[in-house]
Amino acid sequence: MTTHKIAVIAGDGIGPEVIAEGVKVLEEVSRKDGSFKFEFTYFPWGCEYYKETGRMMAEDGIETLSKFDAVFLGAVGAPGVPDHISLWDLLLIIRKKFDEYINLRPVKLLKGAPTPLKDVETEDIDMVFVRENTEGEYAGSGSWLYKGQENEVVIQNGVFSRKGCERVIRYAYELAKKEGKTLTSISKANALNYSMVFWDEIFKEVGQDYPEVKTYSYLVDAASMFMVKDPKRFEIVVTSNLFGDILTDLGAAIAGGMGLAAGANINPERKFPSMFEPIHGSAPDIAGQGKANPLATVWSASQLLDFFGHEDWGKKVIDVIEEVLVEKKVLTPDLQGNATTSEVGDEVIRKIRRL
Ligand code: NAD
Ligand code: IPM
Ligand code: MN
């Protein structure tokens, strides 16, 4: 029996509510399969921990997490703790220290999921974003000079290394090749005359190794417009950290909302644990009310199953989510239902049991 050791950081706000359902689903899948199991270890890190200890995670947190096969994370951020502290000292530091340079974010309209777009068929919205996840605009490079003085100035650098760009772009080409899909690069070389010119050059260079992959290259402003006006143009998409962050919230909006948007932070070499999480935040506006949609977290659990080689189960979990959406009987308020977070989780479990 294989054991997957999972570190669970439920985090803040709706994090613990949605992660409980994700864990339930993983447990049910492993029970049903019988050939592997999960061992979950919970870490109480997040904003409450910060308020008590002055730290977002234990001092040896990264070292502790490095012993696990994966991290399953809910959400981070709470009123009273500055977001740049809570996010940098927990979520972002994990992505960087574990070199999780691939952020895989499916933007797929499942049957039964609502979209605000007119005249689109379910299959028209079916993309996978490969977001650069360790550097770029979120490298954390810059300075804050003459604080509080008249000549105060801040500098936020974008950091684009050749290695950093090549590896994420190559990963995206490999994925497009494997899946027989087109690959679209999204950048902004007209205005960002260093970073994005470099990105575009590398996109072309790496592409020479993949003559079979049909490619497109869009400026990010036009890409945002096309995602709304003509989403079927996009299949596999590769883009920088900032653009990927913003465009995947747009992706969530066209594919059922934040309650359905999942993400995997992958270290492809498996030198460090990868981390699985819904892409939404801690949603303080609905936290503690049982209103949070757990399906994004369940979808990220499906990505975790894929990552551990249980792709058959990963697919079954997505099929079950789709069934729940089509039936429309047990859904949270964001999807016009009146069920609670745990009722949706229970419904997913019931359907897995019946498989
Ligand atoms: P958010 O994603 O938390 O919420 C945006 C909107 O979407 C809210 O109206 C919220 O109610 C709704 N929403 C989000 N997830 C939902 C779900 N599962 N079910 C139903 N509705 C859902 O973004 P925000 O309000 O900009 O940020 C809140 C906090 O979360 C901030 O502290 C921010 O820094 C943090 N944040 C954390 C992460 C993360 O941990 N990965 C991601 C984004 C934001
Ligand atoms: C996301 C989030 C994070 C990001 C924040 C909270 C740092 O918005 O995962 O999309 O920008 O990567
Ligand atoms: Mn985001």
Short mmCIF file of C-alpha atoms and ligand atoms in Angstrom, two decimals:
data_model
loop_
_atom_site.label_atom_id
_atom_site.label_comp_id
_atom_site.label_asym_id
_atom_site.label_seq_id
_atom_site.Cartn_x
_atom_site.Cartn_y
_atom_site.Cartn_z
CA MET A 1 0.00 0.00 0.00
CA THR A 2 1.44 3.37 -1.03
CA THR A 3 1.11 6.18 1.50
CA HIS A 4 1.00 9.80 0.35
CA LYS A 5 2.04 12.10 3.17
CA ILE A 6 0.13 15.35 2.91
CA ALA A 7 0.76 18.51 4.92
CA VAL A 8 -2.51 20.36 5.34
CA ILE A 9 -2.47 24.12 5.84
CA ALA A 10 -6.12 25.06 6.06
CA GLY A 11 -5.25 28.72 6.70
CA ASP A 12 -7.72 31.54 7.15
CA GLY A 13 -11.32 32.52 6.50
CA ILE A 14 -13.06 29.92 4.36
CA GLY A 15 -9.79 27.95 4.06
CA PRO A 16 -10.59 25.46 6.84
CA GLU A 17 -14.19 25.07 5.61
CA VAL A 18 -13.23 24.13 2.06
CA ILE A 19 -10.15 22.10 2.94
CA ALA A 20 -12.24 19.84 5.23
CA GLU A 21 -14.26 18.82 2.17
CA GLY A 22 -11.17 18.31 0.02
CA VAL A 23 -9.68 16.01 2.67
CA LYS A 24 -12.95 14.08 2.93
CA VAL A 25 -12.91 13.49 -0.82
CA LEU A 26 -9.29 12.31 -0.87
CA GLU A 27 -10.00 9.95 2.01
CA GLU A 28 -13.04 8.51 0.29
CA VAL A 29 -11.13 8.01 -2.97
CA SER A 30 -8.30 6.16 -1.23
CA ARG A 31 -10.76 4.00 0.74
CA LYS A 32 -12.57 3.13 -2.45
CA ASP A 33 -9.39 2.37 -4.39
CA GLY A 34 -7.67 0.40 -1.64
CA SER A 35 -4.17 0.48 -3.16
CA PHE A 36 -3.04 3.80 -1.69
CA LYS A 37 -3.78 5.91 1.33
CA PHE A 38 -3.25 9.43 2.57
CA GLU A 39 -1.69 10.47 5.82
CA PHE A 40 -2.73 14.03 6.66
CA THR A 41 -0.77 16.20 9.09
CA TYR A 42 -2.35 19.52 10.02
CA PHE A 43 -0.43 22.74 10.56
CA PRO A 44 -2.22 25.60 12.33
CA TRP A 45 -0.38 28.27 10.33
CA GLY A 46 -1.98 31.44 9.08
CA CYS A 47 -3.17 34.77 10.41
CA GLU A 48 -4.39 33.54 13.81
CA TYR A 49 -1.01 31.90 14.35
CA TYR A 50 0.59 35.21 13.32
CA LYS A 51 -1.45 37.15 15.84
CA GLU A 52 -0.28 34.77 18.57
CA THR A 53 3.35 34.26 17.57
CA GLY A 54 4.31 37.06 15.20
CA ARG A 55 5.02 34.49 12.48
CA MET A 56 2.86 33.07 9.69
CA MET A 57 4.46 29.64 10.06
CA ALA A 58 6.87 27.98 12.45
CA GLU A 59 10.48 29.07 12.13
CA ASP A 60 11.45 25.69 10.71
CA GLY A 61 8.21 25.51 8.69
CA ILE A 62 9.82 25.06 5.29
CA GLU A 63 12.12 22.36 6.60
CA THR A 64 9.14 20.60 8.22
CA LEU A 65 7.06 20.75 5.03
CA SER A 66 9.94 19.48 2.92
CA LYS A 67 9.45 16.01 4.42
CA PHE A 68 5.95 15.70 2.94
CA ASP A 69 4.92 14.49 -0.50
CA ALA A 70 2.56 17.44 -1.05
CA VAL A 71 0.95 20.42 0.62
CA PHE A 72 -2.82 20.91 0.53
CA LEU A 73 -3.64 24.55 1.24
CA GLY A 74 -6.96 26.33 1.83
CA ALA A 75 -6.50 30.10 1.76
CA VAL A 76 -4.42 32.76 3.44
CA GLY A 77 -5.29 36.31 4.49
CA ALA A 78 -7.39 37.94 7.17
CA PRO A 79 -8.40 41.43 8.16
CA GLY A 80 -5.93 42.79 10.70
CA VAL A 81 -2.84 41.30 9.09
CA PRO A 82 -1.38 43.14 6.09
CA ASP A 83 -1.84 40.97 2.99
CA HIS A 84 1.74 41.42 1.82
CA ILE A 85 2.93 39.91 5.11
CA SER A 86 0.45 37.05 5.35
CA LEU A 87 0.90 36.02 1.72
CA TRP A 88 4.63 36.50 1.46
CA ASP A 89 5.43 34.69 4.69
CA LEU A 90 3.32 31.63 3.95
CA LEU A 91 1.93 31.00 0.47
CA LEU A 92 4.51 32.79 -1.66
CA ILE A 93 7.47 31.60 0.37
CA ILE A 94 6.35 27.98 -0.07
CA ARG A 95 5.97 28.41 -3.84
CA LYS A 96 9.45 29.90 -4.04
CA LYS A 97 11.37 27.76 -1.57
CA PHE A 98 9.96 24.59 -3.11
CA ASP A 99 10.65 25.90 -6.61
CA GLU A 100 7.04 25.30 -7.62
CA TYR A 101 7.62 27.12 -10.85
CA ILE A 102 4.58 25.75 -12.66
CA ASN A 103 1.16 26.97 -11.65
CA LEU A 104 -1.35 24.81 -13.51
CA ARG A 105 -4.79 26.36 -13.57
CA PRO A 106 -7.56 24.73 -15.59
CA VAL A 107 -10.15 27.12 -16.99
CA LYS A 108 -12.78 24.67 -18.12
CA LEU A 109 -16.50 25.19 -18.21
CA LEU A 110 -18.00 22.00 -16.84
CA LYS A 111 -21.49 20.96 -17.89
CA GLY A 112 -24.01 22.59 -15.61
CA ALA A 113 -21.65 25.39 -14.54
CA PRO A 114 -22.85 28.93 -15.23
CA THR A 115 -21.04 31.33 -17.53
CA PRO A 116 -21.89 35.00 -18.00
CA LEU A 117 -20.84 34.73 -21.66
CA LYS A 118 -23.50 34.55 -24.34
CA ASP A 119 -23.51 32.11 -27.21
CA VAL A 120 -20.81 29.80 -25.89
CA GLU A 121 -21.03 26.05 -25.75
CA THR A 122 -19.57 24.18 -22.78
CA GLU A 123 -16.69 22.91 -24.89
CA ASP A 124 -15.75 26.44 -26.03
CA ILE A 125 -14.16 27.18 -22.66
CA ASP A 126 -11.52 24.54 -22.16
CA MET A 127 -8.05 25.86 -21.45
CA VAL A 128 -5.16 25.18 -19.13
CA PHE A 129 -3.09 28.09 -17.92
CA VAL A 130 0.57 27.42 -17.25
CA ARG A 131 1.49 30.38 -15.09
CA GLU A 132 5.09 31.15 -14.20
CA ASN A 133 5.07 30.89 -10.42
CA THR A 134 8.40 31.83 -8.86
CA GLU A 135 9.73 35.03 -10.41
CA GLY A 136 8.59 37.68 -12.90
CA GLU A 137 6.60 40.54 -11.47
CA TYR A 138 6.22 38.65 -8.16
CA ALA A 139 9.92 38.10 -7.57
CA GLY A 140 9.82 40.41 -4.59
CA SER A 141 12.65 42.56 -5.89
CA GLY A 142 12.65 46.27 -5.26
CA SER A 143 13.19 48.99 -2.76
CA TRP A 144 11.41 51.68 -0.84
CA LEU A 145 13.51 54.79 -0.55
CA TYR A 146 13.13 57.98 1.47
CA LYS A 147 10.09 56.58 3.27
CA GLY A 148 7.76 59.34 4.39
CA GLN A 149 9.83 62.06 2.76
CA GLU A 150 8.84 64.33 -0.05
CA ASN A 151 11.13 62.48 -2.44
CA GLU A 152 9.77 59.03 -1.48
CA VAL A 153 10.16 56.47 -4.25
CA VAL A 154 9.35 52.79 -4.64
CA ILE A 155 10.77 50.41 -7.19
CA GLN A 156 9.21 47.02 -7.95
CA ASN A 157 11.33 45.05 -10.37
CA GLY A 158 10.21 42.33 -12.72
CA VAL A 159 12.76 39.54 -12.69
CA PHE A 160 12.84 37.33 -15.78
CA SER A 161 15.73 34.88 -15.87
CA ARG A 162 16.56 32.83 -18.95
CA LYS A 163 16.28 29.65 -16.93
CA GLY A 164 13.01 30.77 -15.35
CA CYS A 165 11.38 31.64 -18.66
CA GLU A 166 12.73 28.66 -20.58
CA ARG A 167 11.58 26.06 -18.11
CA VAL A 168 7.99 27.26 -17.84
CA ILE A 169 7.70 27.77 -21.59
CA ARG A 170 9.18 24.33 -22.28
CA TYR A 171 6.76 22.74 -19.82
CA ALA A 172 3.88 24.38 -21.69
CA TYR A 173 5.16 23.17 -25.06
CA GLU A 174 5.50 19.64 -23.68
CA LEU A 175 1.94 19.77 -22.36
CA ALA A 176 0.59 21.07 -25.66
CA LYS A 177 2.50 18.36 -27.55
CA LYS A 178 1.30 15.62 -25.21
CA GLU A 179 -2.31 16.72 -25.45
CA GLY A 180 -2.24 17.61 -29.16
CA LYS A 181 -3.38 21.16 -28.38
CA THR A 182 -2.41 24.64 -29.49
CA LEU A 183 -0.18 26.79 -27.31
CA THR A 184 -0.76 30.50 -26.75
CA SER A 185 1.80 32.77 -25.13
CA ILE A 186 0.48 35.90 -23.47
CA SER A 187 2.90 38.78 -22.96
CA LYS A 188 3.23 42.52 -23.44
CA ALA A 189 6.33 43.29 -25.45
CA ASN A 190 5.08 46.56 -26.86
CA ALA A 191 5.30 48.32 -23.50
CA LEU A 192 7.50 46.04 -21.39
CA ASN A 193 10.49 46.48 -23.61
CA TYR A 194 12.92 44.28 -21.69
CA SER A 195 11.06 41.53 -19.87
CA MET A 196 8.42 40.74 -22.43
CA VAL A 197 10.63 41.13 -25.49
CA PHE A 198 12.86 38.55 -23.80
CA TRP A 199 9.85 36.32 -23.01
CA ASP A 200 8.67 36.44 -26.64
CA GLU A 201 12.15 35.62 -27.92
CA ILE A 202 12.36 32.60 -25.63
CA PHE A 203 8.88 31.49 -26.66
CA LYS A 204 10.10 31.42 -30.27
CA GLU A 205 13.44 29.80 -29.44
CA VAL A 206 11.98 26.96 -27.40
CA GLY A 207 9.29 26.52 -30.05
CA GLN A 208 11.95 25.39 -32.54
CA ASP A 209 12.05 22.09 -30.65
CA TYR A 210 8.29 21.67 -31.11
CA PRO A 211 7.46 22.12 -34.80
CA GLU A 212 4.30 20.04 -34.31
CA VAL A 213 2.78 22.50 -31.83
CA LYS A 214 0.67 25.25 -33.38
CA THR A 215 1.32 28.51 -31.52
CA TYR A 216 -0.23 31.91 -31.04
CA SER A 217 1.14 34.96 -29.30
CA TYR A 218 -1.11 37.67 -27.88
CA LEU A 219 -0.62 40.88 -26.01
CA VAL A 220 -2.22 40.61 -22.59
CA ASP A 221 -4.73 43.38 -23.21
CA ALA A 222 -6.01 41.76 -26.39
CA ALA A 223 -5.92 38.33 -24.74
CA SER A 224 -8.26 39.56 -21.97
CA MET A 225 -10.67 40.75 -24.62
CA PHE A 226 -10.51 37.46 -26.54
CA MET A 227 -11.05 35.41 -23.38
CA VAL A 228 -14.43 37.07 -23.11
CA LYS A 229 -15.33 37.47 -26.79
CA ASP A 230 -13.93 34.25 -28.19
CA PRO A 231 -12.62 31.91 -25.49
CA LYS A 232 -12.33 28.90 -27.77
CA ARG A 233 -9.17 30.41 -29.24
CA PHE A 234 -7.30 29.28 -26.13
CA GLU A 235 -6.16 25.75 -25.32
CA ILE A 236 -2.84 25.61 -23.50
CA VAL A 237 -1.75 29.08 -22.39
CA VAL A 238 1.63 30.12 -21.00
CA THR A 239 2.17 33.44 -19.31
CA SER A 240 4.00 35.35 -16.61
CA ASN A 241 3.23 35.38 -12.90
CA LEU A 242 1.21 38.63 -12.79
CA PHE A 243 -0.66 38.11 -16.04
CA GLY A 244 -1.44 34.53 -15.08
CA ASP A 245 -2.77 35.65 -11.72
CA ILE A 246 -5.14 38.18 -13.22
CA LEU A 247 -6.22 36.17 -16.26
CA THR A 248 -7.09 33.12 -14.17
CA ASP A 249 -9.50 35.16 -12.06
CA LEU A 250 -11.01 36.27 -15.37
CA GLY A 251 -10.96 32.60 -16.34
CA ALA A 252 -12.79 31.73 -13.11
CA ALA A 253 -15.40 34.36 -13.90
CA ILE A 254 -16.21 32.82 -17.29
CA ALA A 255 -16.08 29.22 -16.06
CA GLY A 256 -18.42 29.09 -13.08
CA GLY A 257 -16.88 31.53 -10.61
CA MET A 258 -14.21 31.54 -7.91
CA GLY A 259 -15.87 28.59 -6.21
CA LEU A 260 -14.84 26.36 -9.11
CA ALA A 261 -11.30 27.55 -9.86
CA ALA A 262 -8.46 25.22 -8.90
CA GLY A 263 -4.70 25.37 -9.08
CA ALA A 264 -1.63 23.21 -8.65
CA ASN A 265 1.78 24.63 -7.78
CA ILE A 266 4.13 22.08 -9.26
CA ASN A 267 7.80 21.36 -8.85
CA PRO A 268 8.09 19.11 -11.91
CA GLU A 269 11.40 17.60 -10.81
CA ARG A 270 9.71 16.43 -7.58
CA LYS A 271 12.74 17.58 -5.64
CA PHE A 272 10.33 19.41 -3.31
CA PRO A 273 6.68 18.94 -2.42
CA SER A 274 4.12 20.43 -4.79
CA MET A 275 1.17 22.36 -3.40
CA PHE A 276 -2.51 22.11 -4.31
CA GLU A 277 -5.03 24.85 -3.55
CA PRO A 278 -8.13 26.57 -4.81
CA ILE A 279 -7.15 29.85 -6.47
CA HIS A 280 -9.61 31.92 -4.47
CA GLY A 281 -8.72 33.73 -1.27
CA SER A 282 -10.02 33.51 2.27
CA ALA A 283 -13.28 35.30 1.35
CA PRO A 284 -13.76 37.14 4.67
CA ASP A 285 -17.17 38.30 3.43
CA ILE A 286 -18.62 34.78 3.69
CA ALA A 287 -16.23 33.07 6.13
CA GLY A 288 -17.71 31.02 8.97
CA GLN A 289 -21.17 30.85 7.44
CA GLY A 290 -21.02 27.54 5.61
CA LYS A 291 -21.52 29.37 2.31
CA ALA A 292 -18.14 28.69 0.69
CA ASN A 293 -18.18 26.50 -2.38
CA PRO A 294 -15.76 23.60 -1.76
CA LEU A 295 -15.71 22.42 -5.39
CA ALA A 296 -12.59 24.44 -6.31
CA THR A 297 -10.77 22.67 -3.50
CA VAL A 298 -12.19 19.32 -4.60
CA TRP A 299 -10.93 20.08 -8.12
CA SER A 300 -7.47 20.80 -6.72
CA ALA A 301 -7.70 17.47 -4.89
CA SER A 302 -8.28 15.94 -8.32
CA GLN A 303 -5.08 17.64 -9.52
CA LEU A 304 -3.30 16.12 -6.53
CA LEU A 305 -4.57 12.68 -7.53
CA ASP A 306 -3.28 13.25 -11.08
CA PHE A 307 0.09 14.31 -9.73
CA PHE A 308 0.46 11.09 -7.75
CA GLY A 309 -0.32 9.01 -10.81
CA HIS A 310 -3.98 8.32 -9.98
CA GLU A 311 -5.26 10.02 -13.13
CA ASP A 312 -8.21 7.67 -13.36
CA TRP A 313 -9.40 8.95 -9.98
CA GLY A 314 -8.53 12.54 -10.89
CA LYS A 315 -10.88 12.25 -13.85
CA LYS A 316 -13.60 10.53 -11.85
CA VAL A 317 -13.57 13.34 -9.30
CA ILE A 318 -14.05 15.92 -12.08
CA ASP A 319 -16.89 13.82 -13.51
CA VAL A 320 -18.52 13.78 -10.07
CA ILE A 321 -18.18 17.59 -9.75
CA GLU A 322 -19.83 17.85 -13.17
CA GLU A 323 -22.66 15.57 -12.10
CA VAL A 324 -23.29 17.70 -9.00
CA LEU A 325 -23.38 20.81 -11.20
CA VAL A 326 -25.73 19.28 -13.75
CA GLU A 327 -28.16 18.01 -11.12
CA LYS A 328 -28.23 21.44 -9.41
CA LYS A 329 -29.71 19.88 -6.27
CA VAL A 330 -26.86 20.42 -3.82
CA LEU A 331 -25.02 23.66 -4.55
CA THR A 332 -23.76 26.61 -2.50
CA PRO A 333 -25.25 30.12 -2.88
CA ASP A 334 -22.59 31.31 -5.37
CA LEU A 335 -24.12 28.75 -7.76
CA GLN A 336 -27.69 29.71 -6.85
CA GLY A 337 -28.12 26.82 -4.45
CA ASN A 338 -28.92 26.79 -0.76
CA ALA A 339 -26.71 23.94 0.43
CA THR A 340 -23.86 24.38 2.88
CA THR A 341 -20.19 23.77 2.22
CA SER A 342 -20.25 20.39 3.97
CA GLU A 343 -23.50 19.32 2.28
CA VAL A 344 -21.80 19.80 -1.09
CA GLY A 345 -18.81 17.80 0.16
CA ASP A 346 -21.15 15.04 1.37
CA GLU A 347 -22.87 14.95 -2.01
CA VAL A 348 -19.51 14.49 -3.74
CA ILE A 349 -18.67 11.66 -1.33
CA ARG A 350 -22.05 9.98 -1.94
CA LYS A 351 -21.41 10.01 -5.66
CA ILE A 352 -17.88 8.65 -5.29
CA ARG A 353 -19.24 5.81 -3.14
CA ARG A 354 -21.65 4.88 -5.88
CA LEU A 355 -18.93 4.60 -8.54
P1 NAD B 1 -11.35 36.13 -2.57
O1 NAD B 1 -11.04 35.13 -3.61
O2 NAD B 1 -11.14 35.72 -1.16
O3 NAD B 1 -12.86 36.62 -2.73
C1 NAD B 1 -13.36 37.26 -3.89
C2 NAD B 1 -14.87 37.05 -3.98
O4 NAD B 1 -15.15 35.69 -4.36
C3 NAD B 1 -15.60 37.27 -2.65
O5 NAD B 1 -16.84 37.86 -2.90
C4 NAD B 1 -15.79 35.86 -2.11
O6 NAD B 1 -16.92 35.71 -1.28
C5 NAD B 1 -15.94 35.04 -3.40
N1 NAD B 1 -15.43 33.67 -3.21
C6 NAD B 1 -14.13 33.29 -3.14
N2 NAD B 1 -14.04 31.98 -2.95
C7 NAD B 1 -15.29 31.51 -2.89
C8 NAD B 1 -15.83 30.20 -2.69
N3 NAD B 1 -15.07 29.11 -2.51
N4 NAD B 1 -17.18 30.07 -2.66
C9 NAD B 1 -17.97 31.13 -2.84
N5 NAD B 1 -17.52 32.39 -3.04
C10 NAD B 1 -16.19 32.57 -3.06
O7 NAD B 1 -10.47 37.41 -2.89
P2 NAD B 1 -10.26 38.78 -2.09
O8 NAD B 1 -11.53 39.19 -1.43
O9 NAD B 1 -9.60 39.70 -3.03
O10 NAD B 1 -9.19 38.42 -0.96
C11 NAD B 1 -9.53 38.06 0.38
C12 NAD B 1 -8.24 37.67 1.11
O11 NAD B 1 -7.69 36.48 0.54
C13 NAD B 1 -7.14 38.71 1.05
O12 NAD B 1 -6.48 38.67 2.28
C14 NAD B 1 -6.23 38.21 -0.06
O13 NAD B 1 -4.91 38.64 0.04
C15 NAD B 1 -6.34 36.72 0.16
N6 NAD B 1 -6.08 35.87 -1.02
C16 NAD B 1 -5.50 34.67 -0.75
C17 NAD B 1 -5.33 33.76 -1.77
C18 NAD B 1 -4.75 32.43 -1.44
O14 NAD B 1 -4.61 32.08 -0.29
N7 NAD B 1 -4.43 31.61 -2.41
C19 NAD B 1 -5.77 34.06 -3.06
C20 NAD B 1 -6.38 35.30 -3.30
C21 NAD B 1 -6.54 36.20 -2.25
C1 IPM B 2 -3.37 33.49 -6.35
C2 IPM B 2 -3.30 34.61 -5.34
C3 IPM B 2 -1.87 34.86 -4.94
C4 IPM B 2 -1.05 35.17 -6.17
C5 IPM B 2 -1.71 35.98 -3.92
C6 IPM B 2 -2.63 35.79 -2.77
C7 IPM B 2 -0.31 36.20 -3.50
O1 IPM B 2 -3.90 35.75 -5.87
O2 IPM B 2 -2.89 32.39 -6.02
O3 IPM B 2 -3.90 33.70 -7.43
O4 IPM B 2 -1.07 36.30 -6.65
O5 IPM B 2 -0.39 34.29 -6.67
MN MN B 3 -4.97 35.41 -7.69
#
